[in-house]
Short mmCIF file of C-alpha atoms in Angstrom, two decimals:
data_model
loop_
_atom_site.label_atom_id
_atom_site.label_comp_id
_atom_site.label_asym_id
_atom_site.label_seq_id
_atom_site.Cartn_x
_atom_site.Cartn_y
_atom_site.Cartn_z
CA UNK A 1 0.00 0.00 0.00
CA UNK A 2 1.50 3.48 -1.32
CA UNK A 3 0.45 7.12 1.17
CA UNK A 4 0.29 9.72 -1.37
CA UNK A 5 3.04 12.08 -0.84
CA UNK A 6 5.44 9.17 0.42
CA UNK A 7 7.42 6.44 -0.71
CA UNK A 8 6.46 3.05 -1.16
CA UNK A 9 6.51 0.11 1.54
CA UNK A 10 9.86 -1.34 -0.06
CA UNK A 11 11.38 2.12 -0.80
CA UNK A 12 11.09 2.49 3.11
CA UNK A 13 11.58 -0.85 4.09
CA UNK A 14 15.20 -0.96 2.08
CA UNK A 15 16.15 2.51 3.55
CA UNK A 16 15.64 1.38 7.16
CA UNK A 17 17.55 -1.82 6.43
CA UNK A 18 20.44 0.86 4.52
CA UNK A 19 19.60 3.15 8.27
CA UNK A 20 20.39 -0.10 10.56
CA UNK A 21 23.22 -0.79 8.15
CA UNK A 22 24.79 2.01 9.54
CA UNK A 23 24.12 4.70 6.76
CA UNK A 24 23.19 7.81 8.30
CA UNK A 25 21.89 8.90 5.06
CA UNK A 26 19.11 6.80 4.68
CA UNK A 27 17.46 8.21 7.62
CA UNK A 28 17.80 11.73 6.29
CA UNK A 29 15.77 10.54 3.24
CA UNK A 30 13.10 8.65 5.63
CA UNK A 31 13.05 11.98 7.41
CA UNK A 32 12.69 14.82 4.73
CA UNK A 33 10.15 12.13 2.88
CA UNK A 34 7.71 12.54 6.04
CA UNK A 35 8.17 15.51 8.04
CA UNK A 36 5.62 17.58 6.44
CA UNK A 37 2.86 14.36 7.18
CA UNK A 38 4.26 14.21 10.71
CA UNK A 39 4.21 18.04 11.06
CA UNK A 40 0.61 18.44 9.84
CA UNK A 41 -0.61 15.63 12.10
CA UNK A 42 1.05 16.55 15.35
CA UNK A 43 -0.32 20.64 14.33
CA UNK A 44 -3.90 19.16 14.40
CA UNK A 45 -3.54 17.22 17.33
CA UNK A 46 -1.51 20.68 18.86
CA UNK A 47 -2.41 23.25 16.85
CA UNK A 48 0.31 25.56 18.14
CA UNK A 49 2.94 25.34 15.11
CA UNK A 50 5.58 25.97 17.15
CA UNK A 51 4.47 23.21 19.74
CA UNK A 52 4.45 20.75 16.72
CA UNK A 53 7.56 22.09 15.38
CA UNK A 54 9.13 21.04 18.39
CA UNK A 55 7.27 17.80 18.67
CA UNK A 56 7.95 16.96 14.97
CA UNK A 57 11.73 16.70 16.24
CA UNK A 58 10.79 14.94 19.28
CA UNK A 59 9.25 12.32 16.92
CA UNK A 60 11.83 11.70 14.62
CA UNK A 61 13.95 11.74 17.51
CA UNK A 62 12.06 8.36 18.75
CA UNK A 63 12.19 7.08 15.76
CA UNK A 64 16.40 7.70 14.99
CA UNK A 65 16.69 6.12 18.77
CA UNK A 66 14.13 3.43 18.00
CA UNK A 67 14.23 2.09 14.14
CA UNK A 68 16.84 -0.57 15.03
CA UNK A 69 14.07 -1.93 17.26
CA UNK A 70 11.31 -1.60 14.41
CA UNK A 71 10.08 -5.29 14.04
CA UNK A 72 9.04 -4.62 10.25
CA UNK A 73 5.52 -6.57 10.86
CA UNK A 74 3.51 -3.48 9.61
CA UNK A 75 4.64 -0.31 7.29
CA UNK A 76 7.11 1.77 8.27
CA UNK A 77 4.85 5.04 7.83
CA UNK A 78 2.10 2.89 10.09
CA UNK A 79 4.81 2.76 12.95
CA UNK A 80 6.23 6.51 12.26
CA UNK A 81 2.28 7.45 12.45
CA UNK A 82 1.63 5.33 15.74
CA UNK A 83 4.54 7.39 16.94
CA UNK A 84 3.28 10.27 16.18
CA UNK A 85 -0.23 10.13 17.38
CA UNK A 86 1.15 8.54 20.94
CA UNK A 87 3.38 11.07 21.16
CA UNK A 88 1.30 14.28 19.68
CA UNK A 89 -1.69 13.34 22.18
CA UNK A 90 0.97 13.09 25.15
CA UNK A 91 2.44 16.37 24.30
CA UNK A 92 -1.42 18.04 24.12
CA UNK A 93 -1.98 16.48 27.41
CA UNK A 94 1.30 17.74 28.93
CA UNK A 95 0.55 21.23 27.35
CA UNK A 96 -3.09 21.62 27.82
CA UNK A 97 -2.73 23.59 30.28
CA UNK A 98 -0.10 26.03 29.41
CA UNK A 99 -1.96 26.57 26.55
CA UNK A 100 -3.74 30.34 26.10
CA UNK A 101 -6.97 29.32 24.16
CA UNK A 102 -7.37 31.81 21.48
CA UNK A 103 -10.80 33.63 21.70
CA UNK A 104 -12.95 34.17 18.76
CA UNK A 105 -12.41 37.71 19.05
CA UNK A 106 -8.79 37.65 18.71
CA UNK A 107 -8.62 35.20 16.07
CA UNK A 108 -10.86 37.69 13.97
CA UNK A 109 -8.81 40.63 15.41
CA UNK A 110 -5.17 39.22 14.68
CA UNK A 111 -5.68 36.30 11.60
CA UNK A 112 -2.30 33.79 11.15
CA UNK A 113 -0.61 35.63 8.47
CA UNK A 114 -1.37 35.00 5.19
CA UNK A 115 0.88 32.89 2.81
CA UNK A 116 -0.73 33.50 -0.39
CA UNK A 117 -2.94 30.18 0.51
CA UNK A 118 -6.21 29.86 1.40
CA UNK A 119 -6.90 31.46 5.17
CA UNK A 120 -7.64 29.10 7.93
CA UNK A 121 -11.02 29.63 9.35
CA UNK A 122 -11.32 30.42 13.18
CA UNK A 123 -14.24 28.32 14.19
CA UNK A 124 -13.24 25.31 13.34
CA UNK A 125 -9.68 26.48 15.11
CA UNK A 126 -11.67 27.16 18.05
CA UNK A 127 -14.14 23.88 17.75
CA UNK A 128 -10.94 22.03 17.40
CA UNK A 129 -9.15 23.54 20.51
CA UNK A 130 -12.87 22.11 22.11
CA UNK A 131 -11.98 18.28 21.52
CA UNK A 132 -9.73 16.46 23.13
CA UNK A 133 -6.90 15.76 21.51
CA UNK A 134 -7.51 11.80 20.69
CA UNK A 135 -10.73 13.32 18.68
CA UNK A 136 -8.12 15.93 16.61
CA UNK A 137 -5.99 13.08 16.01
CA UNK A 138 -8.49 10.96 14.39
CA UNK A 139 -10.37 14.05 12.69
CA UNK A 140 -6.50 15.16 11.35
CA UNK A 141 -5.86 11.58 9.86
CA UNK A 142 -8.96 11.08 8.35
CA UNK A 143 -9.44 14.46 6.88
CA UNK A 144 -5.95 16.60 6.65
CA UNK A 145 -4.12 13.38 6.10
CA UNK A 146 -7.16 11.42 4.26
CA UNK A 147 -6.09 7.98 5.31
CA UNK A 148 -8.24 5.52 4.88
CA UNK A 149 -10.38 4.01 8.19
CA UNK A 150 -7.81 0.59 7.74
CA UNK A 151 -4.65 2.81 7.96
CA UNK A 152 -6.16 5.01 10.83
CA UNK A 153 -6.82 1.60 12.60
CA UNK A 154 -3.17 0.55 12.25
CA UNK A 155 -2.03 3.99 13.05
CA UNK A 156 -3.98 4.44 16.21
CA UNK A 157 -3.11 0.96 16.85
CA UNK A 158 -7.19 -0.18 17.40
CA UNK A 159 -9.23 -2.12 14.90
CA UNK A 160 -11.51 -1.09 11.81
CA UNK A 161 -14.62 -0.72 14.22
CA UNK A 162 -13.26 1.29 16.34
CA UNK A 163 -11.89 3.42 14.88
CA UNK A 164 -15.29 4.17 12.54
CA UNK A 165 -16.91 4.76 15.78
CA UNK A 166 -14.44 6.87 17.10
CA UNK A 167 -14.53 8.88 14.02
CA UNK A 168 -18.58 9.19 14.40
CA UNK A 169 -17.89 10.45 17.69
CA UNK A 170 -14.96 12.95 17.32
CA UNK A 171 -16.64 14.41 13.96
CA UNK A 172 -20.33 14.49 16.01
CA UNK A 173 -18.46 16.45 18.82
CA UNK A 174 -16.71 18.42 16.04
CA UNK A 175 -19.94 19.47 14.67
CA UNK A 176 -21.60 20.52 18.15
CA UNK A 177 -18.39 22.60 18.79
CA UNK A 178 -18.52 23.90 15.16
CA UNK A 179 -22.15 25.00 15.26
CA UNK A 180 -22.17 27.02 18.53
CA UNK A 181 -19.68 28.93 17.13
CA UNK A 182 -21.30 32.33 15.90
CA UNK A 183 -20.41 33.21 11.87
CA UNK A 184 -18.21 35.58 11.34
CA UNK B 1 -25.33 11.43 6.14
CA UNK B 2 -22.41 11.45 6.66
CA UNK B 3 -21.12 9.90 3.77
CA UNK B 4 -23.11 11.61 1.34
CA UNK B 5 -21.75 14.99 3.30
CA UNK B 6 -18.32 13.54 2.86
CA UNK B 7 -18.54 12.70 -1.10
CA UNK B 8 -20.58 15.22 -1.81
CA UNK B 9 -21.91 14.42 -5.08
CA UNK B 10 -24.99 16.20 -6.78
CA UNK B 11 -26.52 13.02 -7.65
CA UNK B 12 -25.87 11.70 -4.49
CA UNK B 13 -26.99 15.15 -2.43
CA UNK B 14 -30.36 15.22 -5.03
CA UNK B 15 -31.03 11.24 -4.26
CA UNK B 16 -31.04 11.73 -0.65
CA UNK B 17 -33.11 15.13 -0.61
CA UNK B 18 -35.73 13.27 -3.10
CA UNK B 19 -35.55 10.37 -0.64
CA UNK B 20 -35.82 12.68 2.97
CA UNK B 21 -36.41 15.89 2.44
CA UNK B 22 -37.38 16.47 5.95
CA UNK B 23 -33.42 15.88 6.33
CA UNK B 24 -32.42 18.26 3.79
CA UNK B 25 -31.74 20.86 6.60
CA UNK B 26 -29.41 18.49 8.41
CA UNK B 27 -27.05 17.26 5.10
CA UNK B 28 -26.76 20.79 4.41
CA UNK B 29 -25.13 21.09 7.72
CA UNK B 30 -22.86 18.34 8.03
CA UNK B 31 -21.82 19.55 4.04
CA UNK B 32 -21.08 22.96 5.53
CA UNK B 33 -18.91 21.27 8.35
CA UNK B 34 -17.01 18.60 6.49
CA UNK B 35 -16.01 21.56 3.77
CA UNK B 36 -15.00 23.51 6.63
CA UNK B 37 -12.79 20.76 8.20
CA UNK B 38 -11.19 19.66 4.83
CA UNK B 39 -10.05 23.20 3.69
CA UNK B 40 -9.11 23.60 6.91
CA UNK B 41 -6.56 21.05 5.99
CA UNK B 42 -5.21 22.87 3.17
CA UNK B 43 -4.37 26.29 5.25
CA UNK B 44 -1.48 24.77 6.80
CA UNK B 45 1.28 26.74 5.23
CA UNK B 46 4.24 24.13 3.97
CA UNK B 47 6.71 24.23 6.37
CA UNK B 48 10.45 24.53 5.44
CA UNK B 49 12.35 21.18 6.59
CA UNK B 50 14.44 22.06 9.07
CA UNK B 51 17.83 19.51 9.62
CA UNK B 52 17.60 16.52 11.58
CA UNK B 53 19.64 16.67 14.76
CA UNK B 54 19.28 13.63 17.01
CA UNK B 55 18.58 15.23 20.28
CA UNK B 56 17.95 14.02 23.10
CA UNK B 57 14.19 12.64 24.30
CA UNK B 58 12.76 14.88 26.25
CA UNK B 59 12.11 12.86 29.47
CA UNK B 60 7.83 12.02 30.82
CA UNK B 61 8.62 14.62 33.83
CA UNK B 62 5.35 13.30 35.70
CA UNK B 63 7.18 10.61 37.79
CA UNK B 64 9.82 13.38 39.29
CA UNK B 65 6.96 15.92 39.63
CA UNK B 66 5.32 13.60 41.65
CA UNK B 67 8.77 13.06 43.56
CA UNK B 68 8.50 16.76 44.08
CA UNK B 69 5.41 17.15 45.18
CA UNK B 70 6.46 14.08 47.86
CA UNK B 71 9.34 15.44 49.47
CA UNK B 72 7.78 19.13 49.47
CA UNK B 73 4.68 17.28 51.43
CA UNK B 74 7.31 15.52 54.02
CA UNK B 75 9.40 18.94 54.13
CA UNK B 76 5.62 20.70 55.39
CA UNK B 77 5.07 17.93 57.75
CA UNK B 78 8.66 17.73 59.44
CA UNK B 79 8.74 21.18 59.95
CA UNK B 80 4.75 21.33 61.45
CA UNK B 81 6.04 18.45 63.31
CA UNK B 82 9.41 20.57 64.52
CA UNK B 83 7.46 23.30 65.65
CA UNK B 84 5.17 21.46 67.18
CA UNK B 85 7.78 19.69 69.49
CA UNK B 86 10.22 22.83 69.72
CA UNK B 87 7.14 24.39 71.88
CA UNK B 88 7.45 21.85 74.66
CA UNK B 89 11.13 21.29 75.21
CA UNK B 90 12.26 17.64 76.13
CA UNK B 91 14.98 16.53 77.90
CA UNK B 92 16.71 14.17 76.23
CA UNK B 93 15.67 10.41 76.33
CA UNK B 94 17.83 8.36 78.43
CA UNK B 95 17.38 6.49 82.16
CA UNK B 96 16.79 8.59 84.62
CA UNK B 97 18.08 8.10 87.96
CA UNK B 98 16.11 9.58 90.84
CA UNK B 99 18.54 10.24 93.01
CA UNK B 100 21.31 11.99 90.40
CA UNK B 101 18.42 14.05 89.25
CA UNK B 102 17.89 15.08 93.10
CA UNK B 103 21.18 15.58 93.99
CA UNK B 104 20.96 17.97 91.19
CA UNK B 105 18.32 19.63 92.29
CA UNK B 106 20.00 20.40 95.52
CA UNK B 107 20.89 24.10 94.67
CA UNK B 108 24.83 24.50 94.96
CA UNK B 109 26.22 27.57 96.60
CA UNK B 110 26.98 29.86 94.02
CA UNK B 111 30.89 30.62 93.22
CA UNK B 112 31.27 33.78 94.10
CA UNK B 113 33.21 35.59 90.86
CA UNK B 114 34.73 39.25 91.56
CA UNK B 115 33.62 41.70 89.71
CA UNK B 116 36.54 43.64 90.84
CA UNK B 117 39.92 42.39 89.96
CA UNK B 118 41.59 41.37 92.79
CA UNK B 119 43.63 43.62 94.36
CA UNK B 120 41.45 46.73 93.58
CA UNK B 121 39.11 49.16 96.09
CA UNK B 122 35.28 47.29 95.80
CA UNK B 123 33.63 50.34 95.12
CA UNK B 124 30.55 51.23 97.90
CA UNK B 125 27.51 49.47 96.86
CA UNK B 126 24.76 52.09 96.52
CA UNK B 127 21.18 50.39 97.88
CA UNK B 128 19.54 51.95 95.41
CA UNK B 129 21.29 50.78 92.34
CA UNK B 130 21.13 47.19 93.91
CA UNK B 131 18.09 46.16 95.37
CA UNK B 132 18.03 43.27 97.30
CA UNK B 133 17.18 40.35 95.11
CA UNK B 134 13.80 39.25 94.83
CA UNK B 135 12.65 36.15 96.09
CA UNK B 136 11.82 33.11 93.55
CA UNK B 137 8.54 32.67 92.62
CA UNK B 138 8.68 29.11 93.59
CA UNK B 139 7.60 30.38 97.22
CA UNK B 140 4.57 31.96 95.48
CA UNK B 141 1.70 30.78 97.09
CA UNK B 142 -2.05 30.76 95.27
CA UNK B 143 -5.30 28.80 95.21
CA UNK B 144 -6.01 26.78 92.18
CA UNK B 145 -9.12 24.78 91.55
CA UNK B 146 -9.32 22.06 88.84
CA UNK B 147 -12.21 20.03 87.85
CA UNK B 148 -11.78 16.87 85.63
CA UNK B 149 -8.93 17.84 83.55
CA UNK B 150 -6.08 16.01 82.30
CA UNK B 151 -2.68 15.45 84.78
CA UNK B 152 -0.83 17.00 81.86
CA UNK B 153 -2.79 20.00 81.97
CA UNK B 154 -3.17 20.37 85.30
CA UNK B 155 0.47 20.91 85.85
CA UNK B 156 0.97 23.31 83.41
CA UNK B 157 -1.84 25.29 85.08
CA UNK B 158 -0.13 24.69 88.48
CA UNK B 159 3.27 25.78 87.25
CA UNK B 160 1.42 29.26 85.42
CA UNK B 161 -0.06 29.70 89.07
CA UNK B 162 3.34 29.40 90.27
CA UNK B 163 4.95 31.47 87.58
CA UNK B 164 7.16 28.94 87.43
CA UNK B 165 7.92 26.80 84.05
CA UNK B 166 7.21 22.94 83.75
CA UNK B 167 8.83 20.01 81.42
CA UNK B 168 7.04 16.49 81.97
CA UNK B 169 9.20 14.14 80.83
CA UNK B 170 7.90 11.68 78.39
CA UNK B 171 7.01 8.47 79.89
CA UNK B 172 4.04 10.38 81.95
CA UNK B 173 0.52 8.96 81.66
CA UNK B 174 -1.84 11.62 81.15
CA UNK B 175 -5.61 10.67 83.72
CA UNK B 176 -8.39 13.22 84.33
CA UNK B 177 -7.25 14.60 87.77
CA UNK B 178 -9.37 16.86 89.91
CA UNK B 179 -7.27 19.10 92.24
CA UNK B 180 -8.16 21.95 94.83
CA UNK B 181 -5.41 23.78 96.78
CA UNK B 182 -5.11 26.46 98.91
CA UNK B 183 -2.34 28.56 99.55
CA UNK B 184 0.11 26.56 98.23
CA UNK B 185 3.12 26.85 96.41
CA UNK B 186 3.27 25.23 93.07
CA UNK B 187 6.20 22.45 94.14
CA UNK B 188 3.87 22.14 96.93
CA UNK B 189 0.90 21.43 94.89
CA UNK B 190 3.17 19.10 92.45
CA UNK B 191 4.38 17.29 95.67
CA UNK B 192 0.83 16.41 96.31
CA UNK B 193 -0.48 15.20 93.25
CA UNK B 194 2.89 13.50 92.78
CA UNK B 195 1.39 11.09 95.75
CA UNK B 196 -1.66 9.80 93.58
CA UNK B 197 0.03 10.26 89.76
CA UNK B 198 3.26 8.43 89.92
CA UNK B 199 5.65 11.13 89.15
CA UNK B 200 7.99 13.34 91.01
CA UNK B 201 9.04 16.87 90.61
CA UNK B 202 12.33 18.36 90.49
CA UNK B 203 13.50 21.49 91.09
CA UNK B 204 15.43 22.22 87.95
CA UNK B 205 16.75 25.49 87.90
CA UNK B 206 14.90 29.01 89.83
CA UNK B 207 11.76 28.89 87.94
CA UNK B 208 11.74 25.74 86.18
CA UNK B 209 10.25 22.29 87.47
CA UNK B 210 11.45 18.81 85.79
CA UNK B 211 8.19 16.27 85.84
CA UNK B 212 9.92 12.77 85.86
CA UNK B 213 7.26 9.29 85.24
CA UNK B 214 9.02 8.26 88.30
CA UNK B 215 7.45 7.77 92.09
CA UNK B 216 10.22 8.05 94.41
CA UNK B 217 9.15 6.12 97.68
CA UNK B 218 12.30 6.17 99.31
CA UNK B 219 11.49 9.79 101.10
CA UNK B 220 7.96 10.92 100.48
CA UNK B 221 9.04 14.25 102.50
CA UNK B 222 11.69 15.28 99.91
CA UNK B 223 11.00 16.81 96.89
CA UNK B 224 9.65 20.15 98.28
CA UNK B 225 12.27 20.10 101.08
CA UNK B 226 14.04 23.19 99.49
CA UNK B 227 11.49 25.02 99.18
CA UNK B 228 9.95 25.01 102.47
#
């Protein structure tokens, strides 16, 4: 199975056996290939950018310490995401309270500045800052990362079931959060 | 619905409005959020990729927070505990002997130091510069009156009555008592209730009074001897 954006299973596969060979290298590929998909997932699950700057680095750290360990009986991008989501959710937790929560005034008052792109919409900022941060995980994979409900299973490390009904749930929640929110 | 909101197809949106169109309302809704949540996903400017440096983990600090929040807890009790006991000071533990203690108490003739080197004129003493010294207020007689209150307590109250201070030495039990003297002084009083509590005073200084968990048989007259 092939993520858009990333390599293949045995383009990974053959630069973590080229990583544990001992060529630094190969990790540098692994690591420029995903950091924007780590990035964007551990921004939904923080949505700081800084925060998940930092985490990003955290991540790969984990992984440089950890891919001699990596048993190879799923995708390498299924263990990187595992990773991430463990370790994007543990960082929200840790951070949740330091966190200011951005009012709806402010975010109208003082927008992110723009990059030419399309301008990120406040309420669903703030209804996302309303879930906890399991729910932005599996509302960022499905939808920011569009895996499927299989690779979100293996990622979250639950099975197909669960994670449809935790999906229902988070984007239910989403949509409560979303609603009370008053149109700009 | 939510599928349909997710694909979003016009045949698929027109089906299910034909179909329910009391639930028209409701797709439109969950359209408008799933539209909102995908582009969403596209405002996240590309990052540049910063280089890889193999730092270290930052370490799960909840385990030595918690060891934090543990010794601060056992710093706030020792020290509640410290003050508590630096109120009340206590000899230090170890056997007492009744009859060292005693002999202590005997008050030893003081050695007289000159003020004046020796071999100089002692200048006159003027009376009015040196009074006569006072006497000690263990000869201070009073009336005190308990009713059921604990030994401990009553000999604190006899010792304020005597303006005199008081350390019980651990090892005392602490009964209800009920005392009543008159015009008594307080090693008097202590004497007494020493009889029926199974302790004996001591003398222990000019104001001070050492309680000791020990009933000395061997001369129930003693003990006050000193005093009166």
């Amino acid at each position: 199975m092939i993520y858009e954006g990333a390599g293949s299973f045995d383009e990974d596969t053959i630069l973590v056996d080229r990583f544990v060979g001992g060529d630094q290298s190969a990790f540098e590929t692994l690591y420029s290939r995903y950091y924007t998909r780590v990035f964007n997932l551990a921004r939904g699950v923080l949505i700081d950018p800084e925060e998940a700057a930092d985490a990003t680095q955290e991540i790969f750290a984990l992984v440089y310490r950890n891919l001699p360990k990596f048993n190879r009986q799923s995708k390498f991008s299924t263990w990187l995401f595992r990773i991430s989501v463990n370790r994007s959710i543990q960082e929200s937790r840790k951070r949740r309270f330091r966190n200011k929560t951005l009012e709806l005034d402010q975010a109208a008052e003082h927008p992110a500045p723009s990059q030419g792109g399309p301008e990120p919409d406040p309420r669903v900022q703030l209804a996302m800052e309303m879930l906890a941060p399991q729910d932005r995980a599996i509302i960022t994979l499905f939808y920011w990362q569009e895996l499927s409900l299989q690779e979100i299973a293996d990622s979250m490390d639950i099975n197909l079931n669960a994670a449809k009904t935790r999906l229902y749930r988070a984007r239910e929640r989403f949509r409560q959060h979303f609603e009370e929110e008053p149109e700009l | 619905m939510w599928a349909i909101a997710e694909n979003d197809t016009v045949d698929a949106v027109y089906d299910f409005e034909h179909r329910f169109p009391k639930y028209q309302q409701e797709l439109m809704r969950r359209i408008k959020t799933v539209s909102a949540l995908k582009a969403q996903g596209k405002t996240i400017p590309s990052r540049e990729i910063p280089v890889f440096q193999a730092r270290p983990i930052a370490l799960d600090r909840k385990p030595i927070q918690w060891l934090g929040y543990a010794a601060v807890s056992l710093a706030v009790i020792s020290t509640a505990v410290l003050a508590a006991t630096s109120n009340k000071p206590t000899p230090a533990v170890k056997p007492v002997d009744v009859n060292t203690q005693r002999r202590k108490a005997i008050p030893e003739l003081p050695i007289a130091t000159p003020s004046v080197p020796i071999g100089q004129a002692t200048p006159p003493i003027d009376p009015a510069k040196n009074p006569a010294p006072k006497p000690t207020n263990q000869f201070k007689k009073s009336d005190l009156i308990l009713e059921v209150t604990k030994l401990h307590s009553a000999i604190q109250l006899i010792a304020a009555s005597g303006e005199v201070t008081v350390t019980i030495a651990p090892g005392l039990e602490n009964p209800d008592v009920q005392v009543s003297f008159t015009q008594m002084t307080a090693m008097e009083m202590l004497t007494a209730l020493a009889k029926d509590y199974a302790f004996t005073p001591v003398v222990d200084g000019e104001k001070h009074i050492l309680i000791l968990p020990v009933k000395d048989d061997s001369n129930p007259q003693d003990g006050n001897e000193e005093l009166n």
